[in-house]
Coordinates of C-alpha atoms in Angstrom, one line a residue:
Chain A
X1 CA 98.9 205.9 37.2
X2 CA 98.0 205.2 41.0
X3 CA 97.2 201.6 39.6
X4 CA 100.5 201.3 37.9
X5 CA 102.2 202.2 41.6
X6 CA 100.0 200.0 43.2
X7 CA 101.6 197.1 40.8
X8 CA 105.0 198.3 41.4
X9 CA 104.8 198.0 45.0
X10 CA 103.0 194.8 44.8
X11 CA 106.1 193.5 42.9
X12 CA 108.6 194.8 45.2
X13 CA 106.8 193.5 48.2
X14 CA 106.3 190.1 46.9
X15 CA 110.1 189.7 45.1
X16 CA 111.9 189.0 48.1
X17 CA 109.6 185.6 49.0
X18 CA 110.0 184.6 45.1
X19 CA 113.7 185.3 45.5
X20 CA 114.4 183.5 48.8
X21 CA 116.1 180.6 47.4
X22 CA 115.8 177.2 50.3
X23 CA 118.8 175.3 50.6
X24 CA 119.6 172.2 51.7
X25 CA 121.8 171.3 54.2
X26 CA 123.8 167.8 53.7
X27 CA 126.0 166.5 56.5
X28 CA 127.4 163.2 56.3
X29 CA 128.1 162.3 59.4
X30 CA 130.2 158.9 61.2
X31 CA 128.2 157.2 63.5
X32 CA 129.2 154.6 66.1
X33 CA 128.9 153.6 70.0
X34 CA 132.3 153.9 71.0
X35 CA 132.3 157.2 73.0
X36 CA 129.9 159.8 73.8
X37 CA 130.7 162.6 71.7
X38 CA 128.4 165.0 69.9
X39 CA 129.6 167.2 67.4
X40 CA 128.7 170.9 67.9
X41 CA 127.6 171.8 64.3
X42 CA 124.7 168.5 65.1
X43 CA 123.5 169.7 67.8
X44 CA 120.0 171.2 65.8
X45 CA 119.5 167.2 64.9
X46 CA 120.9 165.5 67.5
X47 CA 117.4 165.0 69.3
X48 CA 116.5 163.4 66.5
X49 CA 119.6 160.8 66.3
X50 CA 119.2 160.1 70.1
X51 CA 115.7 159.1 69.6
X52 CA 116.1 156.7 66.8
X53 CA 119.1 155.9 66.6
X54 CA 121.1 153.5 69.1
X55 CA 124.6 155.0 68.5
X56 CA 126.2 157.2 71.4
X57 CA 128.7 159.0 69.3
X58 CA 127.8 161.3 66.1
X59 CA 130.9 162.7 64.6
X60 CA 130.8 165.5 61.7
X61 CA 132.5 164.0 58.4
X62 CA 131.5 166.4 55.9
X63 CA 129.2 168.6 54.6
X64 CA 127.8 171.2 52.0
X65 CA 124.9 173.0 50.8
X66 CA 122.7 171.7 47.4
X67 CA 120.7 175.5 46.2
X68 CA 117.2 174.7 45.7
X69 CA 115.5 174.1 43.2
X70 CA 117.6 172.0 42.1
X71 CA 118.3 170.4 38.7
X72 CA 120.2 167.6 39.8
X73 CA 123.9 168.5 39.8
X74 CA 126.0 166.2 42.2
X75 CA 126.8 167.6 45.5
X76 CA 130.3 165.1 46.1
X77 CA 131.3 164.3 49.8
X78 CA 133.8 162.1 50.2
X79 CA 132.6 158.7 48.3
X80 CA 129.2 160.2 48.6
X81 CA 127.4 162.5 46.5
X82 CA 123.4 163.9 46.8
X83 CA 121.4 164.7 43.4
X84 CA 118.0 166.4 43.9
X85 CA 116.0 167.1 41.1
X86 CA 113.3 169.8 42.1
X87 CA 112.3 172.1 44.8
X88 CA 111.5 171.5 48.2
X89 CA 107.3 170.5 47.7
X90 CA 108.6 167.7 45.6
X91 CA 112.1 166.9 45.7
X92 CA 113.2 163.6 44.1
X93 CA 116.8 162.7 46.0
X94 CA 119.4 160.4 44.7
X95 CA 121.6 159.2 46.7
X96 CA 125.2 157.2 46.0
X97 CA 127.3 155.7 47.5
X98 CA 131.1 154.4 45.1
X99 CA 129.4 155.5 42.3
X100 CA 126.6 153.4 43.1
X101 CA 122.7 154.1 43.4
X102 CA 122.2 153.5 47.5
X103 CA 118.6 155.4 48.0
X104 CA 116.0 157.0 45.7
X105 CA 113.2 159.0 47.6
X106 CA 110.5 161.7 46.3
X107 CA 110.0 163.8 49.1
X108 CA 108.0 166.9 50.8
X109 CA 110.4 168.9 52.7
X110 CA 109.5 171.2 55.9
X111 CA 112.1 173.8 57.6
X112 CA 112.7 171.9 60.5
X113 CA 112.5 168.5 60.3
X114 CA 115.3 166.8 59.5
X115 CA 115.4 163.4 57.1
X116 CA 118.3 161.2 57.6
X117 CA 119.4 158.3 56.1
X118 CA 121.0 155.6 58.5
X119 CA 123.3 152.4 57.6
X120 CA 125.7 153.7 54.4
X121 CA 128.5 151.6 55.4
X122 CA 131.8 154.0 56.7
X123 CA 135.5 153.3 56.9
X124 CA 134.8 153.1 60.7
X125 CA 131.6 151.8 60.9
X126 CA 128.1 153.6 60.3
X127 CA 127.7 156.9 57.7
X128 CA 124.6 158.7 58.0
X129 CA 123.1 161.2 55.8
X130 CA 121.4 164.2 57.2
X131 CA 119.3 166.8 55.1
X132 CA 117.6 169.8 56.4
X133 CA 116.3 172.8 55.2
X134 CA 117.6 176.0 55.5
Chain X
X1 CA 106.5 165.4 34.5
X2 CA 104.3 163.0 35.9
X3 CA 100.5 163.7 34.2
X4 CA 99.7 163.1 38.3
X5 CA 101.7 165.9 39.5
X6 CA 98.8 168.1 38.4
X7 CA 96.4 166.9 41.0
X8 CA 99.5 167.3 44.2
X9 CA 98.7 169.2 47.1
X10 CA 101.1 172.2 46.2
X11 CA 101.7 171.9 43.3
X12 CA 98.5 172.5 41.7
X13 CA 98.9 174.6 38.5
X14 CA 96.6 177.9 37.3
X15 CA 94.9 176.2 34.5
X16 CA 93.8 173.1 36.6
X17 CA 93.1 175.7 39.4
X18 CA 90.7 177.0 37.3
X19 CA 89.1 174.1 35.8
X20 CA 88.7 173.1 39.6
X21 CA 86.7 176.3 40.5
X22 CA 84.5 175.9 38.0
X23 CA 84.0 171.9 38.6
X24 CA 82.9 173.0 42.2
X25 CA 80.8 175.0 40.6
X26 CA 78.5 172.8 38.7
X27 CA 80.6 173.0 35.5
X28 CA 80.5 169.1 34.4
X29 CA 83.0 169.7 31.5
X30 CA 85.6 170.7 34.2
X31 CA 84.6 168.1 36.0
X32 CA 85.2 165.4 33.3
X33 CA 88.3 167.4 32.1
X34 CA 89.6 167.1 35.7
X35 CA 88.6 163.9 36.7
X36 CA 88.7 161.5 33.4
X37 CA 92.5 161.4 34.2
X38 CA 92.0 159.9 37.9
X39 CA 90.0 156.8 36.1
X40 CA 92.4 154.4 36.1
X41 CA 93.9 154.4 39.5
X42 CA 90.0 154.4 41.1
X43 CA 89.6 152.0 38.8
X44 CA 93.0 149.6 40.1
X45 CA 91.7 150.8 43.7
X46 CA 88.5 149.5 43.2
X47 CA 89.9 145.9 41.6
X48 CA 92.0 146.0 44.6
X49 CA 89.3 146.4 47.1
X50 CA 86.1 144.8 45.4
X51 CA 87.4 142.7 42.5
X52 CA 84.7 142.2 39.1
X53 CA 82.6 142.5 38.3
X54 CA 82.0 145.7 41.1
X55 CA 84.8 147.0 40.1
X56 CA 83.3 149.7 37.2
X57 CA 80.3 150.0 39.2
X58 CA 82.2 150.9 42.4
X59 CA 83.7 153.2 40.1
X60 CA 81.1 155.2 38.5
X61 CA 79.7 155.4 42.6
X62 CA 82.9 157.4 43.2
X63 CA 82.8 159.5 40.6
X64 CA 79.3 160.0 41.5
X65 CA 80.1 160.7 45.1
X66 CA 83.0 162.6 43.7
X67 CA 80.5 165.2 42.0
X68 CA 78.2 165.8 45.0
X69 CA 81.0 166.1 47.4
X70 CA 84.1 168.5 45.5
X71 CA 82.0 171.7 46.4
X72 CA 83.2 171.0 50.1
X73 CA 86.8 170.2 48.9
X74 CA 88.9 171.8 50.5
X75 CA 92.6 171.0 49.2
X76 CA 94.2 169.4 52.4
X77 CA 94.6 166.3 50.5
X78 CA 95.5 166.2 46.5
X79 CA 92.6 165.6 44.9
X80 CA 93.6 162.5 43.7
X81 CA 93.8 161.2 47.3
X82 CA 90.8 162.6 47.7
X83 CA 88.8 160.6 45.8
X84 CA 90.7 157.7 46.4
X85 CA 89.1 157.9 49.7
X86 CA 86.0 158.1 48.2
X87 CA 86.6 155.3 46.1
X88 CA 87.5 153.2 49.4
X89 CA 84.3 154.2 51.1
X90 CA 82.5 153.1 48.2
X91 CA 84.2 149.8 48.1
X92 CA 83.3 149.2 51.7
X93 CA 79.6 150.0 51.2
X94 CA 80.0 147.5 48.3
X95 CA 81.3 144.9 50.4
X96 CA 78.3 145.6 53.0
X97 CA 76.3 145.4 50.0
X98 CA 77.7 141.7 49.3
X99 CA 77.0 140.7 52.9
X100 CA 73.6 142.0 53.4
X101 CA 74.3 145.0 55.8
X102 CA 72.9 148.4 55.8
X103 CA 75.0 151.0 54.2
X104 CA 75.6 153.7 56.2
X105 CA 76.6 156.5 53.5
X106 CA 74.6 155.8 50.3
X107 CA 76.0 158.8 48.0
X108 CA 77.1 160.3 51.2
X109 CA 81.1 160.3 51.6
X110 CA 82.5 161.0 54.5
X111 CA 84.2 164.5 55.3
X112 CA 87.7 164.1 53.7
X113 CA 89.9 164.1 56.5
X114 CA 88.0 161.0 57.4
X115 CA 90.4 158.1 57.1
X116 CA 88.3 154.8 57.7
X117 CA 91.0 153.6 59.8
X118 CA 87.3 152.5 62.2
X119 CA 86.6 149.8 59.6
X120 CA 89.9 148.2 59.1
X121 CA 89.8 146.5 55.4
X122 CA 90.8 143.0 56.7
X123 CA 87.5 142.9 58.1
X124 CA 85.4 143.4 55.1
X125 CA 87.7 141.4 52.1
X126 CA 87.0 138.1 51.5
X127 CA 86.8 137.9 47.7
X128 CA 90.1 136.5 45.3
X129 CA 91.8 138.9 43.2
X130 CA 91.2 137.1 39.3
X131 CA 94.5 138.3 38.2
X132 CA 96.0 136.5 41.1
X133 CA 95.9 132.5 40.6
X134 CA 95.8 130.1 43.7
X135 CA 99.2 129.1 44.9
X136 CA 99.1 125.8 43.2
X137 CA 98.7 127.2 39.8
X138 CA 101.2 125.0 37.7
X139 CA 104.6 126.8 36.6
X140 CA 106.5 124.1 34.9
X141 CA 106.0 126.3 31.7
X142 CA 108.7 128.8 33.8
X143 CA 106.6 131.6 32.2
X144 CA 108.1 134.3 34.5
X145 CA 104.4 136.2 34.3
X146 CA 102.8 132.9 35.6
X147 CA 105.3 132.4 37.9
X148 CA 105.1 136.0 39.4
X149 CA 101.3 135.0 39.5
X150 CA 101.8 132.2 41.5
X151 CA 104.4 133.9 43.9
X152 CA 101.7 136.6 44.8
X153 CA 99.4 134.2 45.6
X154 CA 101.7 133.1 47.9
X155 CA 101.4 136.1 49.6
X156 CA 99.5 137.3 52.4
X157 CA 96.8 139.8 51.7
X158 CA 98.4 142.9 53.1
X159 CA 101.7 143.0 51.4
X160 CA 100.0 141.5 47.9
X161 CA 97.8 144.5 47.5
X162 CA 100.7 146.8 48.6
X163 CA 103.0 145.3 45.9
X164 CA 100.1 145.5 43.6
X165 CA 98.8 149.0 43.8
X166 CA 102.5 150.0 43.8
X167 CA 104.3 148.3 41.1
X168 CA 101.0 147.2 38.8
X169 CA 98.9 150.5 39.1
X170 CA 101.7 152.2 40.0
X171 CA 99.8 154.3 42.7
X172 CA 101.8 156.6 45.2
X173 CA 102.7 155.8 49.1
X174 CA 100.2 158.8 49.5
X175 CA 97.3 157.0 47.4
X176 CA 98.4 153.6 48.5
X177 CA 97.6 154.5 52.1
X178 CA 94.2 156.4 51.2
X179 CA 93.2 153.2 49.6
X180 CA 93.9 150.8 52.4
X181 CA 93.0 153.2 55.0
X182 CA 96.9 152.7 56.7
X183 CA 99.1 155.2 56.9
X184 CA 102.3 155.6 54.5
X185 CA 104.9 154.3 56.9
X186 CA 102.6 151.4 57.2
X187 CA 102.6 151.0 53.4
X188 CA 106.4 151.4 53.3
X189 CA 106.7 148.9 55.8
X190 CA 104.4 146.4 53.4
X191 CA 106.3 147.0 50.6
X192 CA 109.5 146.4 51.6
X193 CA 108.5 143.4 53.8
X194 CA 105.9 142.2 50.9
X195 CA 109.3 142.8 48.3
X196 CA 111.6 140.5 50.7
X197 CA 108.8 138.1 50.9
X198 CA 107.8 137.6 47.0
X199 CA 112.0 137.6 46.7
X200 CA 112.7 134.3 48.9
X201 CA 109.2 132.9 47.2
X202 CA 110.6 133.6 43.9
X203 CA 114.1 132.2 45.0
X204 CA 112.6 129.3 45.4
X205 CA 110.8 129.0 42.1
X206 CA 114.0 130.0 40.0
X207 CA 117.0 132.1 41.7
X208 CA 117.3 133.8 37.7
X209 CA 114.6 136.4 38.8
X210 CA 115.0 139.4 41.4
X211 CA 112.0 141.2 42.5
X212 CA 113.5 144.8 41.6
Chain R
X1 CA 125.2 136.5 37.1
X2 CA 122.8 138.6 36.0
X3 CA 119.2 138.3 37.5
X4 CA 116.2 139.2 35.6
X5 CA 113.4 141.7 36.7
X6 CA 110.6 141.1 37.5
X7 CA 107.8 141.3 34.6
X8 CA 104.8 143.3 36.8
X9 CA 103.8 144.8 33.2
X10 CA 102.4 140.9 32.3
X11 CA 100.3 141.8 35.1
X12 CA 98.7 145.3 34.2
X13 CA 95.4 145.1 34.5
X14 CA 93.0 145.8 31.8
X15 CA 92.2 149.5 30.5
X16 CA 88.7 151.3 31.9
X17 CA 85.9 151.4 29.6
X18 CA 85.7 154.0 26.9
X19 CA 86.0 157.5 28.3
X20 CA 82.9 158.6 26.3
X21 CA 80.7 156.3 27.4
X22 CA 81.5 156.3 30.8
X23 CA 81.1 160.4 30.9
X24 CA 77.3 159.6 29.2
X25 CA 76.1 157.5 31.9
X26 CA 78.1 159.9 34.3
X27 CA 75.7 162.6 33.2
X28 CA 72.7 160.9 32.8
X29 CA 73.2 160.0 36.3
X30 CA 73.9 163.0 38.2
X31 CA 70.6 164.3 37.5
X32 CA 69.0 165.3 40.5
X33 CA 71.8 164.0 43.0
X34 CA 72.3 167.1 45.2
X35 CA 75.7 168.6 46.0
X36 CA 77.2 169.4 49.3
X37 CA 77.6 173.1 50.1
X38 CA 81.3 174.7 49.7
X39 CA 83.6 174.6 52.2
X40 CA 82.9 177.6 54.3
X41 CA 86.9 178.4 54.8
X42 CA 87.2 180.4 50.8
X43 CA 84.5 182.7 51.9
X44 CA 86.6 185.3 53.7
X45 CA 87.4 188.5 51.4
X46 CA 87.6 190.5 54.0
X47 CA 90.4 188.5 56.1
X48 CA 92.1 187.5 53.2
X49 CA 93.2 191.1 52.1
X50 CA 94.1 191.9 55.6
X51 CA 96.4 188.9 55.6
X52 CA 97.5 189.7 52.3
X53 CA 98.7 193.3 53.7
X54 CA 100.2 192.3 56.8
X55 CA 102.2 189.5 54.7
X56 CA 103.2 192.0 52.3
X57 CA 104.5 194.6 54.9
X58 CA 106.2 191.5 56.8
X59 CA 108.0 190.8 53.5
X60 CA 109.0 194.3 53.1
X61 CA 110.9 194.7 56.4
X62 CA 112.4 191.2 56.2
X63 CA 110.7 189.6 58.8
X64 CA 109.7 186.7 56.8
X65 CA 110.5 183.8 59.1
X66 CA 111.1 180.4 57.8
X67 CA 109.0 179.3 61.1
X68 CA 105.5 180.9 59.4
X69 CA 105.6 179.1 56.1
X70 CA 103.2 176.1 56.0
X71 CA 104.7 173.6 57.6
X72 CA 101.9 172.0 59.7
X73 CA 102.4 169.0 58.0
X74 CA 105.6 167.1 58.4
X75 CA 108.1 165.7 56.1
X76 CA 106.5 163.0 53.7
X77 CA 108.1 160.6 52.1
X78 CA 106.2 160.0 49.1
X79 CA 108.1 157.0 47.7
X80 CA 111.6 155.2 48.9
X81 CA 113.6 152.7 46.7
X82 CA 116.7 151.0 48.0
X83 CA 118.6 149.9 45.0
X84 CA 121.2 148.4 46.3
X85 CA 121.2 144.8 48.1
X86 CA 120.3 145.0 51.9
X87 CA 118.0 143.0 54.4
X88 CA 115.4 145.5 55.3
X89 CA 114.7 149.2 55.6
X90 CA 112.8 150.9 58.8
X91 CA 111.3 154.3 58.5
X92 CA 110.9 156.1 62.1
X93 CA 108.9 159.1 62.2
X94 CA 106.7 160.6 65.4
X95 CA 105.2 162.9 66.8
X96 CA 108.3 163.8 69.8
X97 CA 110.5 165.4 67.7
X98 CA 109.9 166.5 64.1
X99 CA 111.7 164.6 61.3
X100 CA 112.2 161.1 59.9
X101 CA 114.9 158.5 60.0
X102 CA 115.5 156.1 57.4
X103 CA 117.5 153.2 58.8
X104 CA 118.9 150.8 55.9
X105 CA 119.6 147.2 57.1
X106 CA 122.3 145.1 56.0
X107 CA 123.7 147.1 53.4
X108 CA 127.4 146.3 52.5
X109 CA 129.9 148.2 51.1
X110 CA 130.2 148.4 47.4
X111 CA 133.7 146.1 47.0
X112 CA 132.2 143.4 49.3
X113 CA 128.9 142.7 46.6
X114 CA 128.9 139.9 44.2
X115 CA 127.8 140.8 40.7
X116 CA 124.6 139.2 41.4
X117 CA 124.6 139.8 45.1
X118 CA 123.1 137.5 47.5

């Protein structure tokens, strides 16, 4: 009996870490060096665009949320869509661009560093792709 | 899934788990259960690094070191990375062997967060791949094969073996940069550089073939 | 114009030697080679159950912070393919701030490709 309890509460202690579901953040963002504006909701990655990136204005274009794991069901975005396939120790990430494969990548992901994709060509200039776990 | 995806840092299931435990253990079953998979890509590491005829013996040496050294494994790299490592130590010795030097770890690999990144591979290769003809093989037969050949002998040493462990033994960034001691954005950077490379060699040979 | 791929199958180099008789010599051979000791970090029973506890009471009250999973390492790229035409690709990554930007060189817009591209 005791050890049945013990089991119970093991269960109930431990479901809420299996159940925590990761997400993953996608924000497409337009990119260029006219200006110096920084959109608010970019503010958690914008160290990392400053560092790397030469462009002086980061402008918010759209963005949504991709449950993970995932089993690879388009996340659209304008004339870009995300597919991941996976969970966040091994995610394999499609992207495309027009209906057309732009990057493929098998990643590891951690909560807090961001990987973004630089050089999708934009309707006014530079589209980048910004993923982060939440 | 991949049959590698077993031996991944994190994604390690129960029943290899297990078998693991019980390799460290002395259990040589496990161990050949576990390892006989890993064969192949010591064994393209090892063509890589050495060339033949080493190439088997450099790989029974890993294995060898592999055995004495998975007690003190302690799953910060996946084990196929691991012994990749190994497998690169081993070729070095070899190549000491070859030129008459001491070896400084005779079944004694180095603690596994040792990269080698102190002997820099450039230093010790000087043999030719076989598979790889000299640049002047004759392609008039257009063989693509052949002409593919000829195109990575074009190639600099760096970005052949890059392209090589990638798209022949079809190795991982991860295992890529164990085996050449570099780390993976250095391998990225060979492979997309190497990729542009065998491309504009290849243009010139016939502009029919792409090097996707 | 359609452009071939390249054949790096032709090149596949050939198979190991036969499993069984690689295992024999493996065991005649690792008679007598000594093994290391085992890593001295599994060897904590003691700790481990107090972690165990104090993860499980942390779990209960909802204090799980995404800050405590591992995440020593950084991101990792394990592979990158660019399928579509471009010049070059640059991976940035260090130590100043975490994360890793991909930077994709030359690549054109969809309409502006030839069939074959350049």
């Amino acid at each position: 009996m005791t050890r049945c309890l013990a089991a119970r509460w093991a269960v109930l202690c431990l479901f809420p870490l299996a159940a925590r579901a990761a997400e993953l953040d996608v924000r497409v963002i337009a990119a260029s060096t006219a200006g110096q504006q920084v959109d608010a909701s970019l503010r958690d990655i914008e160290p990392l665009l400053r560092r790397h990136l030469n462009f002086t204005s980061f402008e918010l274009v759209k963005r949504g949320t991709i449950r993970l794991p995932s089993e690879g069901r388009p996340l659209a975005l304008g004339d870009v869509a995300i597919r991941c396939l996976g969970g966040q120790e091994r995610l394999a990430i499609t992207i495309e661009q027009s209906g057309r494969v732009v990057v493929q990548t098998q990643t590891s992901l951690r909560h807090r560093h961001p990987l973004v994709f630089s050089g999708l060509p934009g309707p006014r200039g530079t589209l980048l792709i910004a993923l982060l776990l939440r | 899934m991949n049959k590698d995806d077993a031996f991944r840092v994190g994604n390690i299931g129960r029943a290899v788990s297990s078998r693991l435990d019980q390799a460290r253990a002395g259990d040589i079953e496990a161990f050949t259960e576990l390892f006989e998979p890993l064969r192949p890509a010591i064994l393209a590491v090892a063509r890589r690094l050495v060339g033949e005829p080493d190439a088997e013996d450099v790989v029974m040496d890993t294995f060898l070191r592999g055995w004495k050294a998975l007690p003190g494994y302690r799953r910060h790299a996946s084990l196929k990375t691991w012994l990749i490592r190994i497998a690169r130590n081993a070729c070095l010795d070899r190549l000491r062997l070859r030129r008459g030097e001491p070896l400084r770890w005779s079944l004694q690999p180095r603690d596994e967060q040792d990269d080698c990144r102190s002997t820099p591979v450039e230093e010790t290769l000087d043999f030719t791949d076989p598979t790889i003809p000299a640049p002047d093989e004759n392609v008039a037969t257009k063989d693509s094969a052949a002409m593919l050949r000829a195109a990575l002998g074009r190639l600099d040493r760096d970005h052949r073996d890059a392209l090589l462990l990638r798209f022949v033994d079809e190795l991982s960034y991860a295992d890529i940069a164990a085996a050449l001691g570099v780390p993976i954005g250095t391998v990225m950077s060979r492979l997309f550089n190497g990729k542009r490379k065998l491309r504009g060699i290849l243009a010139e040979m016939d502009p029919m073939i792409s090097s996707e | 114009m359609n452009r071939h791929p390249i054949p790096w199958s032709a090149l596949r180099p050939p198979k190991p030697r036969p499993a069984d008789e690689f295992w024999a010599e493996f065991r005649q051979r690792i008679v007598g080679v000594p093994r290391d000791p085992p890593a001295a970090a599994t060897a904590l029973p003691a700790w481990t159950a107090a972690g165990a506890i104090a993860a499980a009471v942390l779990v209960l009250l909802g204090l799980w912070p995404n800050a405590t999973r591992p995440a020593a390492a950084g991101l990792i790229l394990e592979s990158l393919d660019v399928p579509a035409d471009h010049r070059g690709v640059l991976v940035l990554q260090d130590a100043a701030v975490p994360g890793v930007v991909v930077i994709i060189d030359g690549l054109q817009a969809a309409d502006e490709q030839g069939e074959g591209g350049p």
